Short mmCIF file of C-alpha atoms and ligand atoms in Angstrom, two decimals:
data_model
loop_
_atom_site.label_atom_id
_atom_site.label_comp_id
_atom_site.label_asym_id
_atom_site.label_seq_id
_atom_site.Cartn_x
_atom_site.Cartn_y
_atom_site.Cartn_z
CA UNK V 130 -89.02 -69.68 -105.14
CA UNK V 131 -92.57 -70.81 -104.49
CA UNK V 132 -94.79 -67.91 -103.60
CA UNK V 133 -96.82 -68.49 -100.52
CA UNK V 134 -97.72 -67.24 -97.10
CA UNK V 135 -98.31 -63.64 -96.31
CA UNK V 136 -94.75 -62.54 -95.77
CA UNK V 137 -94.13 -58.93 -96.70
CA UNK V 138 -90.39 -59.38 -96.88
CA UNK V 139 -88.40 -61.59 -99.17
CA UNK V 140 -84.82 -61.71 -98.04
CA UNK V 141 -83.85 -63.67 -94.93
CA UNK V 142 -83.51 -60.51 -92.81
CA UNK V 143 -86.86 -59.22 -94.02
CA UNK V 144 -85.26 -56.31 -95.89
CA UNK V 145 -85.86 -55.38 -99.48
CA UNK V 146 -84.87 -57.96 -102.09
CA UNK V 147 -82.57 -57.10 -105.01
CA UNK V 148 -84.14 -56.30 -108.38
CA UNK V 149 -82.61 -59.42 -109.95
CA UNK V 150 -84.14 -61.68 -107.32
CA UNK V 151 -87.61 -60.26 -107.77
CA UNK V 152 -87.29 -60.58 -111.54
CA UNK V 153 -86.11 -64.19 -111.22
CA UNK V 154 -89.05 -64.94 -108.90
CA UNK V 155 -91.50 -63.41 -111.36
CA UNK V 156 -90.01 -65.38 -114.26
CA UNK V 157 -90.16 -68.49 -112.08
CA UNK V 158 -93.96 -68.25 -112.08
CA UNK V 159 -94.20 -68.84 -115.81
CA UNK V 160 -95.14 -71.97 -117.71
CA UNK V 161 -94.81 -71.78 -121.49
CA UNK V 162 -98.09 -71.53 -123.38
CA UNK V 163 -98.58 -74.34 -125.93
CA UNK V 164 -97.41 -73.31 -129.43
CA UNK V 165 -99.82 -73.04 -132.34
CA UNK V 166 -99.34 -74.06 -135.97
CA UNK V 167 -100.23 -71.36 -138.50
CA UNK V 168 -100.06 -70.84 -142.24
CA UNK V 169 -96.86 -69.05 -143.15
CA UNK V 170 -98.93 -66.17 -144.54
CA UNK V 171 -100.35 -65.43 -141.09
CA UNK V 172 -97.27 -65.16 -138.89
CA UNK V 173 -96.16 -61.55 -139.19
CA UNK V 174 -94.85 -60.42 -135.78
CA UNK V 175 -95.38 -63.86 -134.26
CA UNK V 176 -92.51 -65.58 -132.43
CA UNK V 177 -91.15 -68.82 -133.88
CA UNK V 178 -91.58 -71.83 -131.62
CA UNK V 179 -89.29 -74.15 -133.60
CA UNK V 180 -85.89 -74.10 -135.23
CA UNK V 181 -86.38 -74.04 -138.99
CA UNK V 182 -84.08 -76.32 -141.00
CA UNK V 183 -83.83 -76.13 -144.79
CA UNK V 184 -84.61 -79.59 -146.20
CA UNK V 185 -82.92 -78.81 -149.54
CA UNK V 186 -80.27 -76.40 -150.79
CA UNK V 187 -81.23 -72.90 -151.88
CA UNK V 188 -81.03 -72.32 -154.81
CA UNK V 189 -82.03 -75.88 -155.55
CA UNK V 190 -79.91 -76.10 -158.73
CA UNK V 191 -77.20 -74.15 -160.55
CA UNK V 192 -78.98 -71.42 -162.49
CA UNK V 193 -78.33 -68.24 -164.40
CA UNK V 194 -78.05 -64.90 -162.60
CA UNK V 195 -78.57 -62.95 -165.84
CA UNK V 196 -80.52 -62.97 -169.08
CA UNK V 197 -77.88 -64.08 -171.62
CA UNK V 198 -76.24 -67.13 -173.13
CA UNK V 199 -74.93 -70.19 -171.32
CA UNK V 200 -71.53 -71.16 -172.69
CA UNK V 201 -68.48 -73.27 -172.21
CA UNK V 202 -66.11 -70.44 -171.29
CA UNK V 203 -63.26 -71.95 -173.32
CA UNK V 204 -65.38 -71.47 -176.48
CA UNK V 205 -65.52 -67.67 -176.06
CA UNK V 206 -62.07 -67.13 -174.49
CA UNK V 207 -60.85 -64.66 -177.11
CA UNK V 208 -64.15 -62.85 -177.79
CA UNK V 209 -64.14 -59.05 -178.04
CA UNK V 210 -66.20 -56.32 -179.71
CA UNK V 211 -63.70 -56.22 -182.59
CA UNK V 212 -63.37 -59.99 -182.87
CA UNK V 213 -66.69 -61.52 -181.75
CA UNK V 214 -67.07 -65.29 -181.50
CA UNK V 215 -70.13 -66.58 -183.34
CA UNK V 216 -71.93 -69.58 -181.84
CA UNK V 217 -75.02 -71.47 -182.99
CA UNK V 218 -77.91 -71.13 -180.52
CA UNK V 219 -79.19 -74.61 -179.71
CA UNK V 220 -82.36 -73.41 -177.94
CA UNK V 221 -83.84 -71.42 -175.08
CA UNK V 222 -83.81 -72.08 -171.34
CA UNK V 223 -86.49 -70.18 -169.45
CA UNK V 224 -86.90 -69.93 -165.68
CA UNK V 225 -89.16 -72.81 -164.67
CA UNK V 226 -88.50 -74.59 -167.95
CA UNK V 227 -87.21 -77.77 -166.36
CA UNK V 228 -83.87 -79.52 -166.77
CA UNK V 229 -82.13 -78.55 -170.03
CA UNK V 230 -80.18 -80.90 -172.31
CA UNK V 231 -76.36 -80.92 -171.99
CA UNK V 232 -74.56 -78.15 -173.86
CA UNK V 233 -72.49 -79.48 -176.78
CA UNK V 234 -69.04 -77.94 -177.24
CA UNK V 235 -68.99 -74.99 -179.65
CA UNK V 236 -72.70 -74.19 -179.09
CA UNK V 237 -74.74 -71.99 -176.75
CA UNK V 238 -78.29 -71.70 -175.44
CA UNK V 239 -80.19 -68.51 -174.72
CA UNK V 240 -80.88 -68.50 -170.97
CA UNK V 241 -83.12 -66.34 -168.79
CA UNK V 242 -82.48 -65.30 -165.19
CA UNK V 243 -83.34 -68.30 -163.03
CA UNK V 244 -83.08 -70.77 -165.94
CA UNK V 245 -81.21 -73.98 -165.05
CA UNK V 246 -77.65 -74.09 -166.34
CA UNK V 247 -77.27 -76.92 -168.91
CA UNK V 248 -74.75 -79.61 -167.93
CA UNK V 249 -71.43 -78.75 -169.58
CA UNK V 250 -71.97 -74.97 -169.45
CA UNK V 251 -69.69 -73.21 -166.96
CA UNK V 252 -70.49 -69.54 -167.55
CA UNK V 253 -73.06 -67.03 -168.76
CA UNK V 254 -72.50 -64.17 -171.22
CA UNK V 255 -74.98 -61.36 -170.41
CA UNK V 256 -77.20 -60.41 -173.34
CA UNK V 257 -75.61 -56.93 -173.25
CA UNK V 258 -72.28 -58.49 -174.42
CA UNK V 259 -73.91 -60.05 -177.52
CA UNK V 260 -75.99 -59.09 -180.53
CA UNK V 261 -78.97 -60.92 -178.96
CA UNK V 262 -79.15 -63.39 -181.87
CA UNK V 263 -81.50 -66.37 -181.86
CA UNK V 264 -80.25 -68.75 -184.59
CA UNK V 265 -76.64 -67.64 -184.18
CA UNK V 266 -75.23 -65.19 -181.69
CA UNK V 267 -72.22 -62.89 -181.78
CA UNK V 268 -70.47 -63.03 -178.41
CA UNK V 269 -68.45 -59.83 -177.86
CA UNK V 270 -66.78 -60.55 -174.51
CA UNK V 271 -65.23 -63.57 -172.84
CA UNK V 272 -67.04 -65.35 -170.02
CA UNK V 273 -65.49 -66.13 -166.65
CA UNK V 274 -66.23 -69.59 -165.23
CA UNK V 275 -68.89 -69.28 -162.54
CA UNK V 276 -69.62 -65.62 -163.27
CA UNK V 277 -73.37 -64.91 -163.40
CA UNK V 278 -74.00 -68.48 -162.26
CA UNK V 279 -75.95 -68.96 -159.02
CA UNK V 280 -74.67 -72.21 -157.55
CA UNK V 281 -76.99 -74.68 -155.80
CA UNK V 282 -76.73 -74.13 -152.05
CA UNK V 283 -74.78 -70.88 -152.22
CA UNK V 284 -77.61 -69.20 -150.27
CA UNK V 285 -78.60 -72.00 -147.89
CA UNK V 286 -77.13 -75.49 -147.58
CA UNK V 287 -79.37 -78.54 -147.16
CA UNK V 288 -79.77 -79.22 -143.44
CA UNK V 289 -78.84 -75.68 -142.43
CA UNK V 290 -80.81 -74.05 -139.59
CA UNK V 291 -82.05 -70.83 -141.13
CA UNK V 292 -84.11 -69.47 -138.22
CA UNK V 293 -84.07 -70.22 -134.52
CA UNK V 294 -86.98 -70.55 -132.09
CA UNK V 295 -87.47 -67.18 -130.41
CA UNK V 296 -87.15 -65.15 -133.61
CA UNK V 297 -89.90 -62.59 -134.06
CA UNK V 298 -91.05 -62.99 -137.63
CA UNK V 299 -90.69 -60.08 -140.01
CA UNK V 300 -91.48 -59.74 -143.71
CA UNK V 301 -87.89 -60.80 -144.48
CA UNK V 302 -87.92 -63.88 -142.27
CA UNK V 303 -91.40 -64.83 -143.59
CA UNK V 304 -89.93 -64.75 -147.11
CA UNK V 305 -87.12 -67.01 -145.96
CA UNK V 306 -89.61 -69.50 -144.47
CA UNK V 307 -91.41 -69.69 -147.80
CA UNK V 308 -88.16 -69.88 -149.80
CA UNK V 309 -87.09 -72.98 -147.85
CA UNK V 310 -90.42 -74.62 -148.52
CA UNK V 311 -92.50 -74.03 -145.40
CA UNK V 312 -96.24 -73.73 -145.72
CA UNK V 313 -97.07 -73.96 -142.01
CA UNK V 314 -94.94 -73.13 -139.02
CA UNK V 315 -95.11 -73.43 -135.24
CA UNK V 316 -95.34 -70.11 -133.43
CA UNK V 317 -95.81 -69.14 -129.82
CA UNK V 318 -99.31 -68.49 -128.56
CA UNK V 319 -100.17 -64.85 -127.93
CA UNK V 320 -100.50 -64.31 -124.17
CA UNK V 321 -103.78 -62.83 -122.99
CA UNK V 322 -102.94 -60.03 -120.59
CA UNK V 323 -105.48 -58.35 -118.35
CA UNK V 324 -104.49 -54.96 -116.89
CA UNK V 325 -106.46 -53.84 -113.85
CA UNK V 326 -106.18 -50.51 -112.06
CA UNK V 327 -107.37 -50.10 -108.51
CA UNK V 328 -108.27 -47.14 -106.36
CA UNK V 329 -111.47 -45.32 -105.33
CA UNK V 330 -109.99 -42.11 -106.72
CA UNK V 331 -109.17 -43.47 -110.18
CA UNK V 332 -111.68 -42.50 -112.88
CA UNK V 333 -111.92 -43.15 -116.59
CA UNK V 334 -110.97 -40.65 -119.29
CA UNK V 335 -113.89 -38.47 -120.31
CA UNK V 336 -115.34 -38.22 -116.80
CA UNK V 337 -115.19 -34.78 -115.11
CA UNK V 338 -112.79 -34.94 -112.15
CA UNK V 339 -113.97 -34.26 -108.63
CA UNK V 340 -111.41 -33.07 -106.06
CA UNK V 341 -108.90 -35.82 -105.26
CA UNK V 342 -109.69 -37.92 -108.30
CA UNK V 343 -107.15 -38.86 -110.98
CA UNK V 344 -107.54 -40.32 -114.42
CA UNK V 345 -106.61 -43.94 -115.03
CA UNK V 346 -103.34 -43.12 -116.73
CA UNK V 347 -101.71 -46.34 -115.50
CA UNK V 348 -104.34 -48.63 -116.95
CA UNK V 349 -104.18 -47.08 -120.39
CA UNK V 350 -100.38 -46.86 -120.46
CA UNK V 351 -99.73 -50.37 -119.13
CA UNK V 352 -102.28 -51.91 -121.48
CA UNK V 353 -100.73 -50.07 -124.41
CA UNK V 354 -97.31 -51.40 -123.45
CA UNK V 355 -98.63 -54.98 -123.37
CA UNK V 356 -100.41 -54.47 -126.68
CA UNK V 357 -97.28 -52.99 -128.23
CA UNK V 358 -95.45 -56.20 -127.31
CA UNK V 359 -98.05 -58.15 -129.26
CA UNK V 360 -100.11 -59.47 -126.33
CA UNK V 361 -103.88 -59.80 -126.56
CA UNK V 362 -104.65 -57.12 -124.02
CA UNK V 363 -107.76 -56.26 -122.04
CA UNK V 364 -108.00 -53.30 -119.69
CA UNK V 365 -110.33 -53.49 -116.73
CA UNK V 366 -111.54 -49.99 -115.82
CA UNK V 367 -110.42 -49.11 -112.31
CA UNK V 368 -111.79 -51.19 -109.47
CA UNK V 369 -112.55 -49.41 -106.18
CA UNK V 370 -110.87 -50.07 -102.85
CA UNK V 371 -113.53 -52.36 -101.43
CA UNK V 372 -112.55 -55.97 -100.80
CA UNK V 373 -115.76 -57.61 -102.06
CA UNK V 374 -115.75 -55.66 -105.32
CA UNK V 375 -112.07 -56.31 -105.84
CA UNK V 376 -112.47 -60.04 -105.15
CA UNK V 377 -115.21 -60.29 -107.76
CA UNK V 378 -113.21 -58.22 -110.25
CA UNK V 379 -110.09 -60.38 -109.82
CA UNK V 380 -112.10 -63.57 -110.27
CA UNK V 381 -113.65 -62.21 -113.45
CA UNK V 382 -110.30 -60.94 -114.71
CA UNK V 383 -108.27 -64.13 -114.31
CA UNK V 384 -110.69 -66.43 -116.11
CA UNK V 385 -109.80 -65.17 -119.62
CA UNK V 386 -106.18 -64.26 -118.74
CA UNK V 387 -102.75 -65.81 -119.08
CA UNK V 388 -101.27 -62.98 -116.99
CA UNK V 389 -102.89 -60.43 -114.68
CA UNK V 390 -101.20 -57.09 -114.04
CA UNK V 391 -102.64 -54.82 -111.36
CA UNK V 392 -101.63 -51.33 -110.33
CA UNK V 393 -102.20 -49.65 -106.98
CA UNK V 394 -103.05 -50.89 -103.54
CA UNK V 395 -99.80 -52.64 -102.68
CA UNK V 396 -98.07 -50.36 -100.17
CA UNK V 397 -98.59 -49.65 -96.50
CA UNK V 398 -101.79 -47.55 -96.67
CA UNK V 399 -104.95 -48.39 -94.78
CA UNK V 400 -106.84 -49.00 -98.04
CA UNK V 401 -104.25 -51.06 -99.89
CA UNK V 402 -106.78 -53.77 -100.58
CA UNK V 403 -104.95 -55.51 -103.42
CA UNK V 404 -102.32 -56.53 -100.93
CA UNK V 405 -104.81 -57.37 -98.21
CA UNK V 406 -107.01 -59.47 -100.46
CA UNK V 407 -104.45 -61.30 -102.56
CA UNK V 408 -102.30 -62.13 -99.54
CA UNK V 409 -105.22 -64.11 -98.20
CA UNK V 410 -105.09 -66.39 -101.22
CA UNK V 411 -101.79 -67.74 -99.87
CA UNK V 412 -100.33 -67.84 -103.38
CA UNK V 413 -99.49 -64.17 -103.83
CA UNK V 414 -96.68 -62.49 -101.90
CA UNK V 415 -95.88 -58.86 -101.30
CA UNK V 416 -92.44 -57.48 -100.62
CA UNK V 417 -90.21 -54.50 -100.98
CA UNK V 418 -87.74 -54.53 -103.82
CA UNK V 419 -84.55 -52.48 -103.48
CA UNK V 420 -85.37 -50.07 -106.27
CA UNK V 421 -86.62 -46.56 -106.79
CA UNK V 422 -89.20 -45.91 -107.98
CA UNK V 423 -91.28 -49.08 -107.68
CA UNK V 424 -90.32 -50.49 -104.25
CA UNK V 425 -93.51 -52.35 -103.22
CA UNK V 426 -94.30 -55.29 -105.48
CA UNK V 427 -96.60 -58.30 -105.41
CA UNK V 428 -96.27 -61.54 -107.36
CA UNK V 429 -97.81 -64.96 -107.37
CA UNK V 430 -100.26 -67.33 -109.00
CA UNK V 431 -104.06 -67.28 -109.17
CA UNK V 432 -106.75 -69.53 -110.60
CA UNK V 433 -105.30 -72.73 -109.16
CA UNK V 434 -101.74 -71.87 -110.15
CA UNK V 435 -102.56 -71.15 -113.80
CA UNK V 436 -102.37 -67.36 -113.94
CA UNK V 437 -99.28 -65.41 -112.89
CA UNK V 438 -100.19 -62.08 -111.31
CA UNK V 439 -97.89 -59.10 -110.93
CA UNK V 440 -99.09 -56.34 -108.62
CA UNK V 441 -97.46 -53.00 -109.33
CA UNK V 442 -97.52 -49.88 -107.18
CA UNK V 443 -100.00 -47.17 -108.19
CA UNK V 444 -97.79 -44.15 -108.59
CA UNK V 445 -97.69 -43.64 -112.34
CA UNK V 446 -93.91 -43.57 -112.71
CA UNK V 447 -93.54 -46.51 -110.31
CA UNK V 448 -95.99 -48.61 -112.30
CA UNK V 449 -94.35 -47.81 -115.65
CA UNK V 450 -90.84 -48.49 -114.32
CA UNK V 451 -92.10 -51.73 -112.74
CA UNK V 452 -93.48 -52.69 -116.13
CA UNK V 453 -90.08 -52.09 -117.71
CA UNK V 454 -88.13 -53.99 -115.10
CA UNK V 455 -90.46 -56.92 -114.35
CA UNK V 456 -93.55 -57.14 -116.57
CA UNK V 457 -91.82 -56.63 -119.92
CA UNK V 458 -89.38 -59.53 -119.36
CA UNK V 459 -92.28 -61.69 -118.11
CA UNK V 460 -94.40 -60.99 -121.20
CA UNK V 461 -91.50 -61.37 -123.61
CA UNK V 462 -90.62 -64.69 -121.98
CA UNK V 463 -94.21 -65.87 -122.39
CA UNK V 464 -94.16 -64.64 -125.97
CA UNK V 465 -91.18 -66.96 -126.41
CA UNK V 466 -88.65 -64.33 -127.39
CA UNK V 467 -84.96 -65.05 -127.05
CA UNK V 468 -84.19 -61.51 -125.81
CA UNK V 469 -86.50 -60.24 -123.08
CA UNK V 470 -84.82 -57.01 -122.00
CA UNK V 471 -84.99 -53.55 -123.52
CA UNK V 472 -81.93 -52.65 -125.57
CA UNK V 473 -79.30 -50.90 -123.47
CA UNK V 474 -76.75 -48.21 -124.24
CA UNK V 475 -73.93 -46.81 -122.13
CA UNK V 476 -74.31 -43.06 -121.73
CA UNK V 477 -72.18 -40.35 -120.13
CA UNK V 478 -74.03 -38.35 -117.47
CA UNK V 479 -74.30 -34.65 -118.46
CA UNK V 480 -75.50 -33.29 -115.10
CA UNK V 481 -75.56 -35.13 -111.81
CA UNK V 482 -78.45 -36.04 -109.52
CA UNK V 483 -79.05 -37.74 -106.19
CA UNK V 484 -79.87 -41.39 -105.76
CA UNK V 485 -81.07 -43.28 -102.64
CA UNK V 486 -78.63 -45.49 -100.77
CA UNK V 487 -79.22 -49.23 -101.05
CA UNK V 488 -81.67 -49.00 -103.94
CA UNK V 489 -81.26 -49.41 -107.69
CA UNK V 490 -82.52 -46.16 -109.14
CA UNK V 491 -84.16 -46.03 -112.54
CA UNK V 492 -83.71 -42.38 -113.43
CA UNK V 493 -85.70 -40.87 -116.27
CA UNK V 494 -83.27 -39.35 -118.75
CA UNK V 495 -83.08 -37.97 -122.26
CA UNK V 496 -80.34 -39.43 -124.44
CA UNK V 497 -78.19 -37.46 -126.83
CA UNK V 498 -75.67 -38.65 -129.36
CA UNK V 499 -72.06 -37.97 -128.53
CA UNK V 500 -69.93 -38.91 -131.53
CA UNK V 501 -69.98 -42.71 -131.47
CA UNK V 502 -71.55 -42.86 -128.02
CA UNK V 503 -74.40 -41.40 -125.97
CA UNK V 504 -74.92 -38.82 -123.27
CA UNK V 505 -77.83 -38.63 -120.82
CA UNK V 506 -79.50 -35.73 -119.05
CA UNK V 507 -82.07 -36.20 -116.26
CA UNK V 508 -85.59 -34.98 -116.99
CA UNK V 509 -86.91 -32.22 -114.72
CA UNK V 510 -88.00 -34.17 -111.67
CA UNK V 511 -87.59 -37.71 -110.42
CA UNK V 512 -90.74 -37.87 -108.24
CA UNK V 513 -92.79 -41.00 -108.91
CA UNK V 514 -95.95 -38.97 -109.62
CA UNK V 515 -94.39 -36.91 -112.45
CA UNK V 516 -96.06 -38.29 -115.57
CA UNK V 517 -95.08 -35.38 -117.80
CA UNK V 518 -91.39 -35.87 -117.03
CA UNK V 519 -91.76 -39.60 -117.64
CA UNK V 520 -93.35 -38.89 -121.00
CA UNK V 521 -90.43 -36.59 -121.88
CA UNK V 522 -87.82 -39.25 -121.08
CA UNK V 523 -86.55 -41.67 -123.70
CA UNK V 524 -84.44 -43.88 -121.45
CA UNK V 525 -84.10 -45.14 -117.89
CA UNK V 526 -80.59 -44.77 -116.49
CA UNK V 527 -79.71 -47.57 -114.05
CA UNK V 528 -77.96 -46.18 -111.01
CA UNK V 529 -76.23 -48.88 -108.92
CA UNK V 530 -77.46 -49.54 -105.38
CA UNK V 531 -74.30 -48.23 -103.71
CA UNK V 532 -74.34 -44.88 -105.54
CA UNK V 533 -75.86 -41.97 -103.63
CA UNK V 534 -74.80 -39.16 -105.92
CA UNK V 535 -74.50 -39.46 -109.68
CA UNK V 536 -71.82 -37.10 -110.92
CA UNK V 537 -71.39 -35.59 -114.36
CA UNK V 538 -69.00 -37.67 -116.48
CA UNK V 539 -70.05 -41.01 -114.96
CA UNK V 540 -71.08 -43.64 -117.50
CA UNK V 541 -74.38 -45.42 -116.81
CA UNK V 542 -76.30 -48.26 -118.44
CA UNK V 543 -79.56 -46.97 -119.91
CA UNK V 544 -82.65 -48.92 -120.99
CA UNK V 545 -83.82 -47.37 -124.23
CA UNK V 546 -87.58 -46.73 -124.21
CA UNK V 547 -88.05 -47.04 -127.98
CA UNK V 548 -91.31 -47.68 -129.77
CA UNK V 549 -92.11 -51.15 -130.97
CA UNK V 550 -92.09 -54.73 -129.84
CA UNK V 551 -88.98 -54.69 -127.66
P1 AMP H 674 -101.50 -46.60 -104.41
O1 AMP H 674 -100.37 -47.45 -104.85
O2 AMP H 674 -102.82 -47.25 -104.67
O3 AMP H 674 -101.34 -46.18 -102.98
O4 AMP H 674 -101.47 -45.30 -105.30
C1 AMP H 674 -100.37 -44.41 -105.22
C2 AMP H 674 -100.65 -43.17 -106.02
O5 AMP H 674 -100.84 -43.50 -107.39
C3 AMP H 674 -101.88 -42.41 -105.60
O6 AMP H 674 -101.61 -41.03 -105.68
C4 AMP H 674 -102.89 -42.82 -106.64
O7 AMP H 674 -103.90 -41.87 -106.81
C5 AMP H 674 -102.06 -42.99 -107.86
N1 AMP H 674 -102.68 -43.95 -108.77
C6 AMP H 674 -103.10 -45.18 -108.43
N2 AMP H 674 -103.64 -45.83 -109.47
C7 AMP H 674 -103.53 -44.98 -110.53
C8 AMP H 674 -103.92 -45.07 -111.90
N3 AMP H 674 -104.51 -46.17 -112.39
N4 AMP H 674 -103.62 -44.03 -112.71
C9 AMP H 674 -103.03 -42.93 -112.21
N5 AMP H 674 -102.67 -42.78 -110.91
C10 AMP H 674 -102.91 -43.79 -110.08
MG1 MG H 675 -104.71 -46.98 -104.22
#
């Protein structure tokens, strides 16, 4: 859907639009940011922008998995502690020592872990099963063909795709990149996110509150969420409810942004200037989404179509839930991740609560473990101003639109509000 016009609605009858439609419309605003090529040492937590194919097998050659002696297994078939087999030691093979000469029958070479197996050898006797000799060695146990031999390609085959675009790189996957020979790799650009709060009553932490004022809890929380996802995040201290000031602030905010997220000023109040001002651009729409909390939402493009903007309602719980449902998938899509949703669990409701008809409710709950599964209990209150209850919750239970009363024993899908880049 192309945003445009000043329509408040979104569905043909002007009623609220389903959550999925609003999410799809928000995602539809996005254009991928161009990838960047970085040294493989500098990509921790970055998202791969290419499939990585191993050009050669890993390991590259058959090599020893132990410090010991490379043998032809038939030569030591009957060896035991009581009847050791004595073999002349033709030389040493160290890791990194290059390609060894073929192993003559009835001889052995001392071999270190990672040393290349000489042609003709088909097994390794660990040093612990010998007397450790250098000129001659007593072998006190038989060797099994292939045992303690690391075969070329048994880790990764040549041509195998080892990592897919969309993978967030970890220390383990960085090691894999290096092991398959990469020195540079294409990763997704880090989106620059600007978070802007609005409201005459919103003041910054550290300022004494006058009656009717509130601290900018949304700005700090939303910016921290974006930063936690790995976005380059800037927070604009709250902008007042005057159109000229807001216009100037939005213009300044979009210039260095890839995404703008605002909170406040999008509902039906007389001073909801975000809605009034951005509607006039003709490229930002406002509508009601069939959800609770978080009904009023704005979305569109600014700066000549370059910068997606998502306008969230100001109530603290509404803005945080809107982040979970819309902004998180938008940012994770821009980051290039394959999975853009929070992890979900199914949880059995411990005590029931009410839910509005015709709206998807995101209820704040605390999860508990229940054998192999989960249970969920609602936090104290579900009002959209209750920041303390939101902070106490560790999941959002999704209550279907048609449900008006959630009863104990029902099983609900819950978005898990874990820490980290998910
Ligand atoms: P609004 O959406 O602007 O009508 O705001 C709805 C409610 O959320 C009001 O009670 C505001 O004071 C409150 N609110 C708006 N912005 C913030 C913010 N940045 N931090 C905390 N509360 C806010
Ligand atoms: Mg406001």
